[in-house]
Coordinates of C-alpha atoms in Angstrom, one line a residue:
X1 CA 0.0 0.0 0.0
X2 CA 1.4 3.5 -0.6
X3 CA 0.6 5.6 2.3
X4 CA 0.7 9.5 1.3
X5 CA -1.1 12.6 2.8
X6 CA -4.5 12.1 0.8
X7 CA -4.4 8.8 2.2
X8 CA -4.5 10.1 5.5
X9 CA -6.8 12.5 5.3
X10 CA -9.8 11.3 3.0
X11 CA -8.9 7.9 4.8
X12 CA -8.3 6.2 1.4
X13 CA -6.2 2.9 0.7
X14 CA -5.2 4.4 -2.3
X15 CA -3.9 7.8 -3.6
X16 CA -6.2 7.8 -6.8
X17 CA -9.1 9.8 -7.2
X18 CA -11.6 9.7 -10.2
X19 CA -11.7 12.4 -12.8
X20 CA -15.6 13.8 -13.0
X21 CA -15.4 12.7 -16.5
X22 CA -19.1 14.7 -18.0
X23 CA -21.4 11.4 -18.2
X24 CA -18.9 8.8 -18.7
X25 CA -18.8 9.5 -15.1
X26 CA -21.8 7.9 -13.5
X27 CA -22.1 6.5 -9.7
X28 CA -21.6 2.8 -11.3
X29 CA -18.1 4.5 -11.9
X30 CA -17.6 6.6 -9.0
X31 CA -19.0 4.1 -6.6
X32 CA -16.1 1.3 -8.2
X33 CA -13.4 3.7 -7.7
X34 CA -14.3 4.2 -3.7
X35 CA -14.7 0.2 -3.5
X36 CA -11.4 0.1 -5.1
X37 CA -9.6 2.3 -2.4
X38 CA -10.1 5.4 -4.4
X39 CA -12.1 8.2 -4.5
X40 CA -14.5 8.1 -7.3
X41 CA -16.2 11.5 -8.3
X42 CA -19.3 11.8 -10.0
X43 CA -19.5 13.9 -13.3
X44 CA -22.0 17.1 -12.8
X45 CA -21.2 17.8 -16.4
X46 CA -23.2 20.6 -17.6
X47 CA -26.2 20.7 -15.0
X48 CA -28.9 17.3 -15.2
X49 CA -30.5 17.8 -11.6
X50 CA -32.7 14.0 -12.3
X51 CA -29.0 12.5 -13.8
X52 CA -27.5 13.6 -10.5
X53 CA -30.0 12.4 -8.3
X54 CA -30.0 9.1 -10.6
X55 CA -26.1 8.3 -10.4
X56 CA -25.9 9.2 -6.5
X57 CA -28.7 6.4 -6.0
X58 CA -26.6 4.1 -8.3
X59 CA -23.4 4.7 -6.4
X60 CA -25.3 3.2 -2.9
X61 CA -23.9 3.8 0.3
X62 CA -20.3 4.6 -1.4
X63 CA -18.7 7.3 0.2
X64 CA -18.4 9.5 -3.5
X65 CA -18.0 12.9 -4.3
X66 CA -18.6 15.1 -7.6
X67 CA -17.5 17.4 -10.0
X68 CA -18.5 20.4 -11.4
X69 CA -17.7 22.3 -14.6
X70 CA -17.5 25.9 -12.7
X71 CA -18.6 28.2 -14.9
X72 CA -21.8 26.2 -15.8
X73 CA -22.2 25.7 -12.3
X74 CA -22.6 29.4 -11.6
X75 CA -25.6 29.7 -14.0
X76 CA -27.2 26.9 -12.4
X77 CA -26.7 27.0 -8.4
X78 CA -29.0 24.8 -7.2
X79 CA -27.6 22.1 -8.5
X80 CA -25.1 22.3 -5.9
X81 CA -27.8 22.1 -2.9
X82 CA -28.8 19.2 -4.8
X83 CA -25.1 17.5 -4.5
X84 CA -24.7 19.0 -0.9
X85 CA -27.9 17.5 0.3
X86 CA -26.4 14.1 -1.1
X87 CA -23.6 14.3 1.8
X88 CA -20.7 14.0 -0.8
X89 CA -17.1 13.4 0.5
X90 CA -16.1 16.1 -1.6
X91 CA -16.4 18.4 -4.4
X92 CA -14.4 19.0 -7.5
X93 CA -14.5 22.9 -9.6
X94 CA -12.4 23.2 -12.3
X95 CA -12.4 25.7 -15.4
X96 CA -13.4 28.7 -13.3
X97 CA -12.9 31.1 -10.1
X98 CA -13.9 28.9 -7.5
X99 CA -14.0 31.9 -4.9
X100 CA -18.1 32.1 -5.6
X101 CA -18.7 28.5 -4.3
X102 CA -15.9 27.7 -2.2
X103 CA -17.2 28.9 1.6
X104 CA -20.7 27.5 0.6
X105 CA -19.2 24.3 0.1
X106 CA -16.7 24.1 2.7
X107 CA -19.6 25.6 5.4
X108 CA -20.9 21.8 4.9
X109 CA -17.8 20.6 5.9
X110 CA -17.3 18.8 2.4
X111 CA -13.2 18.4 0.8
X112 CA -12.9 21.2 -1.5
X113 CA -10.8 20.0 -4.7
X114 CA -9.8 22.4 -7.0
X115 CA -8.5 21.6 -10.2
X116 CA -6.3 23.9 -12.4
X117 CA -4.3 24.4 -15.3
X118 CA -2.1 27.5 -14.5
X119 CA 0.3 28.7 -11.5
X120 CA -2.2 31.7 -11.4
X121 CA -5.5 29.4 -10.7
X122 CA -3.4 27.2 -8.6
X123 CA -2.8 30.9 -6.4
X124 CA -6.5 31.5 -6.3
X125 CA -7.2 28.4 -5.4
X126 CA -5.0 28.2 -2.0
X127 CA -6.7 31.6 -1.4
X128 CA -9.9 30.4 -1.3
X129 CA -8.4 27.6 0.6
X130 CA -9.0 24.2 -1.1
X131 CA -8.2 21.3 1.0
X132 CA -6.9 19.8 -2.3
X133 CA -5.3 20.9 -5.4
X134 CA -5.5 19.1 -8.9
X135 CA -2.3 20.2 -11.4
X136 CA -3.6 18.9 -14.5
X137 CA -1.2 18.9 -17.6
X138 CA -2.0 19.5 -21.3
X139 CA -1.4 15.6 -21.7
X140 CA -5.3 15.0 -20.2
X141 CA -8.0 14.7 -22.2
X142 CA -11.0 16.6 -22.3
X143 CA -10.9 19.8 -21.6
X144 CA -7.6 21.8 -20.1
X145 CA -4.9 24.5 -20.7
X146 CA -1.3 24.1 -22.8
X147 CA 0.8 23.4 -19.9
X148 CA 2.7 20.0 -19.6
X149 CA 2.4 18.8 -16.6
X150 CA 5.5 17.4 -15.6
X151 CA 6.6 21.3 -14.8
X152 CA 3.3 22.4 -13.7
X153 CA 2.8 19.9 -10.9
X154 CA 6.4 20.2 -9.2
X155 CA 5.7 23.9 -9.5
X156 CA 2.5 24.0 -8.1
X157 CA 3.9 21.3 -5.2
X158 CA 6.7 24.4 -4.4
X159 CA 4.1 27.0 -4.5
X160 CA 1.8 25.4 -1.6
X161 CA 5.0 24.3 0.1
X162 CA 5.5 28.0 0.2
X163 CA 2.5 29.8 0.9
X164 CA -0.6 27.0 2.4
X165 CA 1.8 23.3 3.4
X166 CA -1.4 21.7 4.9
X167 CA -3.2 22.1 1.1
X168 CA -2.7 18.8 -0.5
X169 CA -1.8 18.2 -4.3
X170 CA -2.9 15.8 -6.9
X171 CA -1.5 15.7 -10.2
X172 CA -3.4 14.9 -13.5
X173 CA -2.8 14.2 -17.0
X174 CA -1.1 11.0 -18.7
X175 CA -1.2 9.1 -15.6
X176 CA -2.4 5.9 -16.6
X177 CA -0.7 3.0 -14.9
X178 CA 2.1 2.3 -12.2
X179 CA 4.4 4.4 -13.8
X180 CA 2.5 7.7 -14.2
X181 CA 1.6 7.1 -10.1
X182 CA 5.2 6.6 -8.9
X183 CA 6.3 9.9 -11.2
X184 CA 3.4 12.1 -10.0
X185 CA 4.6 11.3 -6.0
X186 CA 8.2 11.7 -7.2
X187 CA 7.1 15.2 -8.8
X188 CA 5.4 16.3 -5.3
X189 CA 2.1 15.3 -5.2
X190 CA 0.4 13.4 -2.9
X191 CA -1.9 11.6 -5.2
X192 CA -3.2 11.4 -8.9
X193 CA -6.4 12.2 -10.6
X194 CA -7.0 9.5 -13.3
X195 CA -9.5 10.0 -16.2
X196 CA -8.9 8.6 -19.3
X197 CA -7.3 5.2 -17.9
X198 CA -10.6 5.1 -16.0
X199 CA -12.7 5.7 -18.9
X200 CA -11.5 2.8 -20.6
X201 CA -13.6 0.5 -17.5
X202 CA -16.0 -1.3 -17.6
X203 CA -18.4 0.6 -15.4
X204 CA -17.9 3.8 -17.9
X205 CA -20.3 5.0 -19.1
X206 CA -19.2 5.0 -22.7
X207 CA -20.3 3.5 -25.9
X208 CA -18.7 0.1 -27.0
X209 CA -17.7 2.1 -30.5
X210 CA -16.2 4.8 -28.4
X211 CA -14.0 2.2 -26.7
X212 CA -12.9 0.5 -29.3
X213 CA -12.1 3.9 -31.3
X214 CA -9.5 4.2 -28.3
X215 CA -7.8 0.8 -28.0
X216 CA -6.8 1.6 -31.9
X217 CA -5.2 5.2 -31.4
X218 CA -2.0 6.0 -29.9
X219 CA -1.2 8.9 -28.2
X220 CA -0.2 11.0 -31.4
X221 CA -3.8 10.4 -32.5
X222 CA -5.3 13.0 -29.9
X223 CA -5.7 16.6 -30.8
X224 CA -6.8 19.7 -28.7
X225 CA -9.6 21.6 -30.2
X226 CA -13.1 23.7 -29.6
X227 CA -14.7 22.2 -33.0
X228 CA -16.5 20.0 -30.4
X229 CA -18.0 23.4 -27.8
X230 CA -18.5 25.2 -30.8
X231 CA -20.7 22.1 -32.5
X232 CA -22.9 21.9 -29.2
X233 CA -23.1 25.5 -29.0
X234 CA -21.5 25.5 -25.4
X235 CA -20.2 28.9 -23.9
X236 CA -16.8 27.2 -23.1
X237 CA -14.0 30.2 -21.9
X238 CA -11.8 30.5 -25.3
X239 CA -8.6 30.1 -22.9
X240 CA -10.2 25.7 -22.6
X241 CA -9.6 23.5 -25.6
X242 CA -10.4 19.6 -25.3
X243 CA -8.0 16.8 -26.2
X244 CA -9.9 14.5 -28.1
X245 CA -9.2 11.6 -30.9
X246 CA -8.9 12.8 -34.2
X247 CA -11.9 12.0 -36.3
X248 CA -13.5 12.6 -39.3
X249 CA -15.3 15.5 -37.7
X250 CA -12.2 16.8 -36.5
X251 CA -11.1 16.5 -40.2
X252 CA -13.9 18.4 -41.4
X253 CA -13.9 21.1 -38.8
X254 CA -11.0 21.6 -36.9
X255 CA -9.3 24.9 -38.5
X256 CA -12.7 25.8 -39.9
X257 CA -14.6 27.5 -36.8
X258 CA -15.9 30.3 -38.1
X259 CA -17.7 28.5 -40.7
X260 CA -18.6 25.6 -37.9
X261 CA -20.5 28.9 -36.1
X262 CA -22.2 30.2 -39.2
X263 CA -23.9 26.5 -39.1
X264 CA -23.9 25.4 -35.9
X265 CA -28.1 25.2 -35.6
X266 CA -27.7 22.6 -38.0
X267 CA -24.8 21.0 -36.5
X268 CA -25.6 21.0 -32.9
X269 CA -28.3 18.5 -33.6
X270 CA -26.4 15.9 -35.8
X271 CA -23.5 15.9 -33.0
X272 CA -26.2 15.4 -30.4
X273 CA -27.4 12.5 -32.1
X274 CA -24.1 11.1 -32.9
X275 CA -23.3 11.3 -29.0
X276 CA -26.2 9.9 -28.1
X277 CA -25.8 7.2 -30.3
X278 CA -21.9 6.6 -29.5
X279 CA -20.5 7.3 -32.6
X280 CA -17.4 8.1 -32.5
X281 CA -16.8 9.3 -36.2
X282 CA -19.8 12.1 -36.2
X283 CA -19.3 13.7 -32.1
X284 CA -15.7 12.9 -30.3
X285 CA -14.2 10.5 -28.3
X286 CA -12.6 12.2 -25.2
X287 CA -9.5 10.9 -23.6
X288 CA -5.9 11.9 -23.3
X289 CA -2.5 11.1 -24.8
X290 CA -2.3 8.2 -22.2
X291 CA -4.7 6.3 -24.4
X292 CA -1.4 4.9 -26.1
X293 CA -0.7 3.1 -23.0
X294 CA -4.3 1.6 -22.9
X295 CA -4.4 -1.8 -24.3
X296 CA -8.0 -3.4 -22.8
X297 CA -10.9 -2.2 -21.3
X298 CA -11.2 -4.0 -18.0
X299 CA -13.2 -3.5 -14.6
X300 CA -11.7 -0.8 -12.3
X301 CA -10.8 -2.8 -9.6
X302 CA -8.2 -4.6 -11.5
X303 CA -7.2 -1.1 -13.2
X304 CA -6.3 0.5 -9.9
X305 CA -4.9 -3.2 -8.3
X306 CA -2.8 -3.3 -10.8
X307 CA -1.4 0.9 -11.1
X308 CA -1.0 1.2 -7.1
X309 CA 0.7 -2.5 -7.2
X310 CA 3.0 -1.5 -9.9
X311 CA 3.8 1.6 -8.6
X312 CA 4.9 0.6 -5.6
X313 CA 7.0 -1.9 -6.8
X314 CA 8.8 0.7 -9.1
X315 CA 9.4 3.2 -5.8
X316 CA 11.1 0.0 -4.2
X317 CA 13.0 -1.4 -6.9
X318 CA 14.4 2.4 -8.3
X319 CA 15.1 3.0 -4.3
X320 CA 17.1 -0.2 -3.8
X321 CA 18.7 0.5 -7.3
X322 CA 20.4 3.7 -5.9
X323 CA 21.5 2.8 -2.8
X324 CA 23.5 0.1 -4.1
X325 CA 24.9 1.8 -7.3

């Protein structure tokens, strides 16, 4: 077992938490991850009050949390009552100032995770005094910033070793196995947020097709792009692109978003029907560059056996190596 500060405090076995992946996200998910040893998060997405209350019932008496896209969030408050009044262990903001909902959240005595891209939201953050911090690099998928996180997190880990030491920090982006785990702790971070590895689980919510679009790309297949918020005629920030798989919509309109807007009536609805559906040719598949490294799609409990198990072996093994060199 590897025994770090988010261990400690969330009483974990594991220093993994669940990315609030928008729908792929469910309780079935969330509620594996906290089996597991993790904390597993439930996607708010972009505001479904009856999905919420649908995926906390399916996660049962798991202790989960959720996430929320923070700027949607503001437009749409009482969604957060309706998460509160669930008794989460904690909630997620990301892509947003988190100063609006931050004393609200932490008045109910729920962990406050805040997830950012930049050494300037990581600042704001510790002001508004998250219990946790999220680094997440460009490498993630879905939606982020540009910078890589293998800078960002050991920067962010100085910056609360500075200025807040009892703030805890996570780091996300590529982490996908044992590997990614032991390099995030050796970067300064007490833990890991895992999406895309996740994603590719059985208790995902995500379409066979989408899947198996994934187990045939390799990392150099992703792009980052706002063809997808400008199809479904979502008021993402400009400063957020997603990493997605390249596609055949991607070919058609990625470089082409002006004339994507001048048609996006027409477009929102065939990408809503494509998503619905699961294609992943006609809406996008969203996961990282770490999707290289993803070679099945198995249940999480092995995913996360197998990442802490591995991990730990590597932090022995590299130790043991040095000493005797």
């Amino acid at each position: 077992m590897l025994k770090t500060r988010l261990t400690e405090k969330l009483r974990l076995r594991h220093p993994i938490i669940s990315a609030p992946m928008a729908f792929a996200a469910g309780g079935r998910l969330a509620a594996a991850v906290s089996a597991s040893g993790g904390l597993g998060l439930i996607g708010g997405g972009y505001g479904d009050a009856d999905w919420l209350t649908q995926e906390f019932r399916a996660a049962g008496n798991q202790p989960v949390g959720c996430g929320f896209i923070t700027w949607s969030l503001l437009k749409q408050l009482s969604l957060l009552d309706l998460v509160l009044a669930n008794k989460p262990k904690a909630i997620l903001l990301s892509f947003g100032d988190p100063l609006p909902l931050a004393e609200r959240i932490k008045q109910h005595g729920v962990t406050l995770i805040c997830q950012v891209q930049t050494r300037r939201d990581a600042e704001r953050a510790l002001a508004c005094g998250a219990d946790v911090i999220v680094a997440q690099g460009s490498e993630a998928g879905g939606h982020g910033e540009i910078r890589g996180g293998l800078t960002l997190v050991p920067e962010v880990a100085d910056l609360i070793a500075k200025e807040r030491p009892e703030t805890l920090l996570c780091a996300a982006g590529g982490i996908g196995d044992g590997r990614g785990l032991a390099a995030a702790l050796m970067l300064g971070a007490d833990g890991v947020l895992v999406g895309s590895r996740l994603w590719a689980s059985n208790e995902a919510n995500v379409s066979a097709a989408m899947h198996e679009a994934a187990l045939r790309s390799t990392g150099d297949d992703t792009v980052r792009s706002q063809t997808m918020d400008l199809a479904r005629k979502l008021d993402w920030p400009r400063r957020y692109t997603a990493r997605v798989l390249r596609n055949k919509f991607i070919e058609r309109w990625h470089g082409r978003e002006a004339e994507l807007v001048a048609v996006a009536d027409e477009e929102a609805a065939k990408y809503r029907a494509a998503w619905a559906e699961g294609d992943p040719d006609r809406s996008n598949t969203f996961v990282g560059e770490v999707v290289g490294l993803i070679q099945d799609i198995e249940p999480v409990a092995d995913i996360i056996d197998r990442m802490v198990r591995d991990a730990e072996a590597l932090l022995r093994s590299k130790a043991a190596a040095l000493t005797t060199s």
